[in-house]
Amino acid sequence: MKHLNGRAIAVSAMIAAVYTAVSLALSLFSFGVMQIRVAECLTLLPVLSPLGIYGVTVGCLLTNIVGTVLGLTMPVDILFGTLATAIAAVLSYLLRNVRIKRLAIPAALPPILINGLIIGLELTWLSGSFQWDVFWTCAVSVTAGQIIPCLVLGVLLVWILEKKGLDQKLFGKNKLRC
């Protein structure tokens, strides 16, 4: 892995800041069992560059820290929510070249499914005792809340960035691969 340069760190920090700002600005929708965290559309940025992995992971971490301080989420979400986002971002990066009609649809599946499973498990655990019906209810709820941000907004975001050449402007000539 190459060392991150100043521009790469700045781009990653910008992604983290946007993720955090959008999540907190829309906090009514960003936290809870049924959540539609619009900032999750950014989890598809790893399709364009691995810098997206760092940006969305740090953004999720910051969002969950602030959410915990504000009483919007539990401290355990700092670990599990961030872990879910990091795993999903890496898997989206690995699926970056798999397209359906030139759309990054397969890369949208990891953030939807991984968050559904991990956060569903976290919410079930927080309920006090593990019960399969509670797990599946939580998992389906979180999964459903990820569909619009990831499958619709995230795929659209990647498509627009690529179509307009903005991916090159954001991530540089070589997309700052590290």
PDB file of C-alpha atoms in Angstrom:
ATOM      1  CA  MET A   1       0.000   0.000   0.000  1.00  0.00           C
ATOM      2  CA  LYS A   2       1.307   3.410  -0.921  1.00  0.00           C
ATOM      3  CA  HIS A   3       1.499   6.131   1.673  1.00  0.00           C
ATOM      4  CA  LEU A   4      -1.386   8.561   1.802  1.00  0.00           C
ATOM      5  CA  ASN A   5      -0.414  12.042   0.657  1.00  0.00           C
ATOM      6  CA  GLY A   6      -1.938  15.330   1.799  1.00  0.00           C
ATOM      7  CA  ARG A   7      -4.519  15.406  -0.986  1.00  0.00           C
ATOM      8  CA  ALA A   8      -5.629  11.842  -0.243  1.00  0.00           C
ATOM      9  CA  ILE A   9      -6.036  12.633   3.448  1.00  0.00           C
ATOM     10  CA  ALA A  10      -7.970  15.804   2.600  1.00  0.00           C
ATOM     11  CA  VAL A  11     -10.333  13.940   0.261  1.00  0.00           C
ATOM     12  CA  SER A  12     -10.940  11.238   2.879  1.00  0.00           C
ATOM     13  CA  ALA A  13     -11.537  13.883   5.545  1.00  0.00           C
ATOM     14  CA  MET A  14     -13.960  15.704   3.263  1.00  0.00           C
ATOM     15  CA  ILE A  15     -15.963  12.514   2.723  1.00  0.00           C
ATOM     16  CA  ALA A  16     -16.001  11.903   6.491  1.00  0.00           C
ATOM     17  CA  ALA A  17     -17.158  15.476   7.128  1.00  0.00           C
ATOM     18  CA  VAL A  18     -19.960  15.266   4.569  1.00  0.00           C
ATOM     19  CA  TYR A  19     -21.096  11.890   5.940  1.00  0.00           C
ATOM     20  CA  THR A  20     -21.163  13.277   9.494  1.00  0.00           C
ATOM     21  CA  ALA A  21     -22.811  16.573   8.562  1.00  0.00           C
ATOM     22  CA  VAL A  22     -25.573  14.938   6.517  1.00  0.00           C
ATOM     23  CA  SER A  23     -26.216  12.282   9.191  1.00  0.00           C
ATOM     24  CA  LEU A  24     -26.474  14.846  11.967  1.00  0.00           C
ATOM     25  CA  ALA A  25     -28.479  17.350   9.914  1.00  0.00           C
ATOM     26  CA  LEU A  26     -30.986  14.573   9.225  1.00  0.00           C
ATOM     27  CA  SER A  27     -30.635  12.984  12.673  1.00  0.00           C
ATOM     28  CA  LEU A  28     -34.369  12.341  12.915  1.00  0.00           C
ATOM     29  CA  PHE A  29     -33.939   9.785  10.107  1.00  0.00           C
ATOM     30  CA  SER A  30     -30.332   8.740  10.815  1.00  0.00           C
ATOM     31  CA  PHE A  31     -30.765   6.913  14.116  1.00  0.00           C
ATOM     32  CA  GLY A  32     -33.049   4.220  15.482  1.00  0.00           C
ATOM     33  CA  VAL A  33     -34.419   0.826  14.488  1.00  0.00           C
ATOM     34  CA  MET A  34     -36.060   2.177  11.338  1.00  0.00           C
ATOM     35  CA  GLN A  35     -33.502   4.564   9.971  1.00  0.00           C
ATOM     36  CA  ILE A  36     -32.847   6.000   6.566  1.00  0.00           C
ATOM     37  CA  ARG A  37     -29.345   7.414   6.932  1.00  0.00           C
ATOM     38  CA  VAL A  38     -29.080   9.400   3.709  1.00  0.00           C
ATOM     39  CA  ALA A  39     -25.303   9.741   4.178  1.00  0.00           C
ATOM     40  CA  GLU A  40     -25.048   5.995   3.533  1.00  0.00           C
ATOM     41  CA  CYS A  41     -25.179   6.865  -0.185  1.00  0.00           C
ATOM     42  CA  LEU A  42     -21.513   7.774   0.298  1.00  0.00           C
ATOM     43  CA  THR A  43     -20.746   4.113   1.084  1.00  0.00           C
ATOM     44  CA  LEU A  44     -20.586   3.617  -2.680  1.00  0.00           C
ATOM     45  CA  LEU A  45     -17.647   6.025  -3.078  1.00  0.00           C
ATOM     46  CA  PRO A  46     -15.192   3.113  -2.630  1.00  0.00           C
ATOM     47  CA  VAL A  47     -16.324   2.091  -6.125  1.00  0.00           C
ATOM     48  CA  LEU A  48     -14.416   5.138  -7.320  1.00  0.00           C
ATOM     49  CA  SER A  49     -11.417   5.020  -4.967  1.00  0.00           C
ATOM     50  CA  PRO A  50     -10.282   3.213  -1.829  1.00  0.00           C
ATOM     51  CA  LEU A  51     -10.181   6.657  -0.213  1.00  0.00           C
ATOM     52  CA  GLY A  52     -13.932   6.267   0.072  1.00  0.00           C
ATOM     53  CA  ILE A  53     -13.345   3.397   2.504  1.00  0.00           C
ATOM     54  CA  TYR A  54     -11.444   5.661   4.877  1.00  0.00           C
ATOM     55  CA  GLY A  55     -13.847   8.561   4.469  1.00  0.00           C
ATOM     56  CA  VAL A  56     -17.104   6.711   5.119  1.00  0.00           C
ATOM     57  CA  THR A  57     -15.598   4.685   7.971  1.00  0.00           C
ATOM     58  CA  VAL A  58     -14.324   7.771   9.784  1.00  0.00           C
ATOM     59  CA  GLY A  59     -17.562   9.601   8.974  1.00  0.00           C
ATOM     60  CA  CYS A  60     -19.617   6.791  10.476  1.00  0.00           C
ATOM     61  CA  LEU A  61     -17.353   6.682  13.529  1.00  0.00           C
ATOM     62  CA  LEU A  62     -17.722  10.435  14.111  1.00  0.00           C
ATOM     63  CA  THR A  63     -21.478  10.278  13.533  1.00  0.00           C
ATOM     64  CA  ASN A  64     -21.883   7.457  16.041  1.00  0.00           C
ATOM     65  CA  ILE A  65     -19.689   9.208  18.622  1.00  0.00           C
ATOM     66  CA  VAL A  66     -21.715  12.422  18.351  1.00  0.00           C
ATOM     67  CA  GLY A  67     -24.949  10.401  18.238  1.00  0.00           C
ATOM     68  CA  THR A  68     -23.948   8.678  21.476  1.00  0.00           C
ATOM     69  CA  VAL A  69     -23.067  11.988  23.163  1.00  0.00           C
ATOM     70  CA  LEU A  70     -26.442  13.425  22.093  1.00  0.00           C
ATOM     71  CA  GLY A  71     -28.254  10.323  23.318  1.00  0.00           C
ATOM     72  CA  LEU A  72     -29.420   9.363  19.823  1.00  0.00           C
ATOM     73  CA  THR A  73     -27.694   5.972  19.860  1.00  0.00           C
ATOM     74  CA  MET A  74     -25.963   3.592  22.246  1.00  0.00           C
ATOM     75  CA  PRO A  75     -22.174   3.518  22.818  1.00  0.00           C
ATOM     76  CA  VAL A  76     -22.017  -0.010  21.350  1.00  0.00           C
ATOM     77  CA  ASP A  77     -22.977   1.508  17.978  1.00  0.00           C
ATOM     78  CA  ILE A  78     -19.635   3.307  17.908  1.00  0.00           C
ATOM     79  CA  LEU A  79     -17.971  -0.090  17.506  1.00  0.00           C
ATOM     80  CA  PHE A  80     -20.546  -2.174  15.623  1.00  0.00           C
ATOM     81  CA  GLY A  81     -21.957   0.561  13.395  1.00  0.00           C
ATOM     82  CA  THR A  82     -18.482   1.634  12.360  1.00  0.00           C
ATOM     83  CA  LEU A  83     -17.389  -1.972  11.854  1.00  0.00           C
ATOM     84  CA  ALA A  84     -20.424  -2.638   9.643  1.00  0.00           C
ATOM     85  CA  THR A  85     -19.658   0.420   7.525  1.00  0.00           C
ATOM     86  CA  ALA A  86     -15.958  -0.490   7.201  1.00  0.00           C
ATOM     87  CA  ILE A  87     -16.711  -4.073   6.127  1.00  0.00           C
ATOM     88  CA  ALA A  88     -19.376  -2.909   3.676  1.00  0.00           C
ATOM     89  CA  ALA A  89     -17.045  -0.249   2.220  1.00  0.00           C
ATOM     90  CA  VAL A  90     -14.279  -2.798   1.608  1.00  0.00           C
ATOM     91  CA  LEU A  91     -16.728  -5.201  -0.044  1.00  0.00           C
ATOM     92  CA  SER A  92     -18.120  -2.379  -2.209  1.00  0.00           C
ATOM     93  CA  TYR A  93     -14.563  -1.569  -3.269  1.00  0.00           C
ATOM     94  CA  LEU A  94     -13.997  -5.224  -4.212  1.00  0.00           C
ATOM     95  CA  LEU A  95     -17.175  -5.115  -6.339  1.00  0.00           C
ATOM     96  CA  ARG A  96     -16.212  -1.829  -8.037  1.00  0.00           C
ATOM     97  CA  ASN A  97     -15.809  -3.392 -11.483  1.00  0.00           C
ATOM     98  CA  VAL A  98     -18.975  -5.500 -11.366  1.00  0.00           C
ATOM     99  CA  ARG A  99     -21.695  -3.559 -13.130  1.00  0.00           C
ATOM    100  CA  ILE A 100     -25.229  -4.100 -14.306  1.00  0.00           C
ATOM    101  CA  LYS A 101     -25.824  -1.960 -17.394  1.00  0.00           C
ATOM    102  CA  ARG A 102     -22.855   0.211 -16.322  1.00  0.00           C
ATOM    103  CA  LEU A 103     -24.415   0.831 -12.892  1.00  0.00           C
ATOM    104  CA  ALA A 104     -22.647  -0.082  -9.635  1.00  0.00           C
ATOM    105  CA  ILE A 105     -25.682  -1.996  -8.367  1.00  0.00           C
ATOM    106  CA  PRO A 106     -23.724  -4.993  -6.989  1.00  0.00           C
ATOM    107  CA  ALA A 107     -21.530  -2.610  -4.948  1.00  0.00           C
ATOM    108  CA  ALA A 108     -24.685  -1.294  -3.244  1.00  0.00           C
ATOM    109  CA  LEU A 109     -25.519  -4.713  -1.815  1.00  0.00           C
ATOM    110  CA  PRO A 110     -22.793  -4.931   0.893  1.00  0.00           C
ATOM    111  CA  PRO A 111     -23.863  -1.741   2.728  1.00  0.00           C
ATOM    112  CA  ILE A 112     -27.471  -2.898   2.613  1.00  0.00           C
ATOM    113  CA  LEU A 113     -26.891  -6.484   3.733  1.00  0.00           C
ATOM    114  CA  ILE A 114     -23.944  -6.044   6.117  1.00  0.00           C
ATOM    115  CA  ASN A 115     -25.639  -3.205   7.987  1.00  0.00           C
ATOM    116  CA  GLY A 116     -28.875  -5.188   8.116  1.00  0.00           C
ATOM    117  CA  LEU A 117     -27.128  -8.180   9.658  1.00  0.00           C
ATOM    118  CA  ILE A 118     -24.678  -6.460  12.013  1.00  0.00           C
ATOM    119  CA  ILE A 119     -26.966  -3.660  13.198  1.00  0.00           C
ATOM    120  CA  GLY A 120     -29.878  -6.105  13.363  1.00  0.00           C
ATOM    121  CA  LEU A 121     -27.742  -8.302  15.621  1.00  0.00           C
ATOM    122  CA  GLU A 122     -26.671  -5.293  17.689  1.00  0.00           C
ATOM    123  CA  LEU A 123     -30.270  -4.137  18.203  1.00  0.00           C
ATOM    124  CA  THR A 124     -31.357  -7.669  19.113  1.00  0.00           C
ATOM    125  CA  TRP A 125     -28.529  -7.946  21.636  1.00  0.00           C
ATOM    126  CA  LEU A 126     -29.530  -4.575  23.129  1.00  0.00           C
ATOM    127  CA  SER A 127     -33.079  -5.876  23.635  1.00  0.00           C
ATOM    128  CA  GLY A 128     -31.745  -8.059  26.458  1.00  0.00           C
ATOM    129  CA  SER A 129     -31.913 -11.577  25.087  1.00  0.00           C
ATOM    130  CA  PHE A 130     -31.410 -13.067  21.669  1.00  0.00           C
ATOM    131  CA  GLN A 131     -34.593 -14.139  19.946  1.00  0.00           C
ATOM    132  CA  TRP A 132     -34.697 -15.016  16.250  1.00  0.00           C
ATOM    133  CA  ASP A 133     -37.960 -13.173  15.623  1.00  0.00           C
ATOM    134  CA  VAL A 134     -36.541  -9.981  17.161  1.00  0.00           C
ATOM    135  CA  PHE A 135     -33.321 -10.395  15.149  1.00  0.00           C
ATOM    136  CA  TRP A 136     -35.133 -10.845  11.833  1.00  0.00           C
ATOM    137  CA  THR A 137     -37.455  -7.912  12.567  1.00  0.00           C
ATOM    138  CA  CYS A 138     -34.489  -5.646  13.333  1.00  0.00           C
ATOM    139  CA  ALA A 139     -32.406  -6.959  10.427  1.00  0.00           C
ATOM    140  CA  VAL A 140     -35.218  -6.491   7.903  1.00  0.00           C
ATOM    141  CA  SER A 141     -35.975  -3.013   9.270  1.00  0.00           C
ATOM    142  CA  VAL A 142     -32.352  -1.853   8.992  1.00  0.00           C
ATOM    143  CA  THR A 143     -31.973  -3.507   5.572  1.00  0.00           C
ATOM    144  CA  ALA A 144     -35.089  -1.772   4.272  1.00  0.00           C
ATOM    145  CA  GLY A 145     -33.799   1.564   5.552  1.00  0.00           C
ATOM    146  CA  GLN A 146     -30.556   1.080   3.602  1.00  0.00           C
ATOM    147  CA  ILE A 147     -32.214   0.484   0.219  1.00  0.00           C
ATOM    148  CA  ILE A 148     -33.021   4.102  -0.667  1.00  0.00           C
ATOM    149  CA  PRO A 149     -29.678   5.601   0.430  1.00  0.00           C
ATOM    150  CA  CYS A 150     -27.511   2.863  -1.092  1.00  0.00           C
ATOM    151  CA  LEU A 151     -29.329   1.262  -4.004  1.00  0.00           C
ATOM    152  CA  VAL A 152     -31.000   4.440  -5.223  1.00  0.00           C
ATOM    153  CA  LEU A 153     -28.982   7.470  -4.077  1.00  0.00           C
ATOM    154  CA  GLY A 154     -25.569   5.765  -3.908  1.00  0.00           C
ATOM    155  CA  VAL A 155     -25.798   4.148  -7.335  1.00  0.00           C
ATOM    156  CA  LEU A 156     -27.087   7.432  -8.749  1.00  0.00           C
ATOM    157  CA  LEU A 157     -24.236   9.351  -7.068  1.00  0.00           C
ATOM    158  CA  VAL A 158     -21.570   7.066  -8.574  1.00  0.00           C
ATOM    159  CA  TRP A 159     -23.240   7.178 -12.005  1.00  0.00           C
ATOM    160  CA  ILE A 160     -23.387  10.997 -11.997  1.00  0.00           C
ATOM    161  CA  LEU A 161     -19.810  11.385 -10.737  1.00  0.00           C
ATOM    162  CA  GLU A 162     -18.532   9.038 -13.461  1.00  0.00           C
ATOM    163  CA  LYS A 163     -20.724  10.448 -16.233  1.00  0.00           C
ATOM    164  CA  LYS A 164     -19.705  14.048 -15.540  1.00  0.00           C
ATOM    165  CA  GLY A 165     -16.038  13.182 -14.940  1.00  0.00           C
ATOM    166  CA  LEU A 166     -16.316  14.445 -11.373  1.00  0.00           C
ATOM    167  CA  ASP A 167     -14.806  11.221 -10.043  1.00  0.00           C
ATOM    168  CA  GLN A 168     -11.560  12.247 -11.739  1.00  0.00           C
ATOM    169  CA  LYS A 169     -11.728  15.737 -10.221  1.00  0.00           C
ATOM    170  CA  LEU A 170     -12.502  14.418  -6.742  1.00  0.00           C
ATOM    171  CA  PHE A 171     -10.062  11.522  -6.635  1.00  0.00           C
ATOM    172  CA  GLY A 172      -7.441  12.788  -9.103  1.00  0.00           C
ATOM    173  CA  LYS A 173      -6.063  11.484 -12.355  1.00  0.00           C
ATOM    174  CA  ASN A 174      -5.264   8.063 -10.904  1.00  0.00           C
ATOM    175  CA  LYS A 175      -8.222   8.165  -8.520  1.00  0.00           C
ATOM    176  CA  LEU A 176      -5.636   8.262  -5.719  1.00  0.00           C
ATOM    177  CA  ARG A 177      -5.424   4.500  -5.512  1.00  0.00           C
ATOM    178  CA  CYS A 178      -3.478   3.453  -2.447  1.00  0.00           C
TER     179      CYS A 178
END
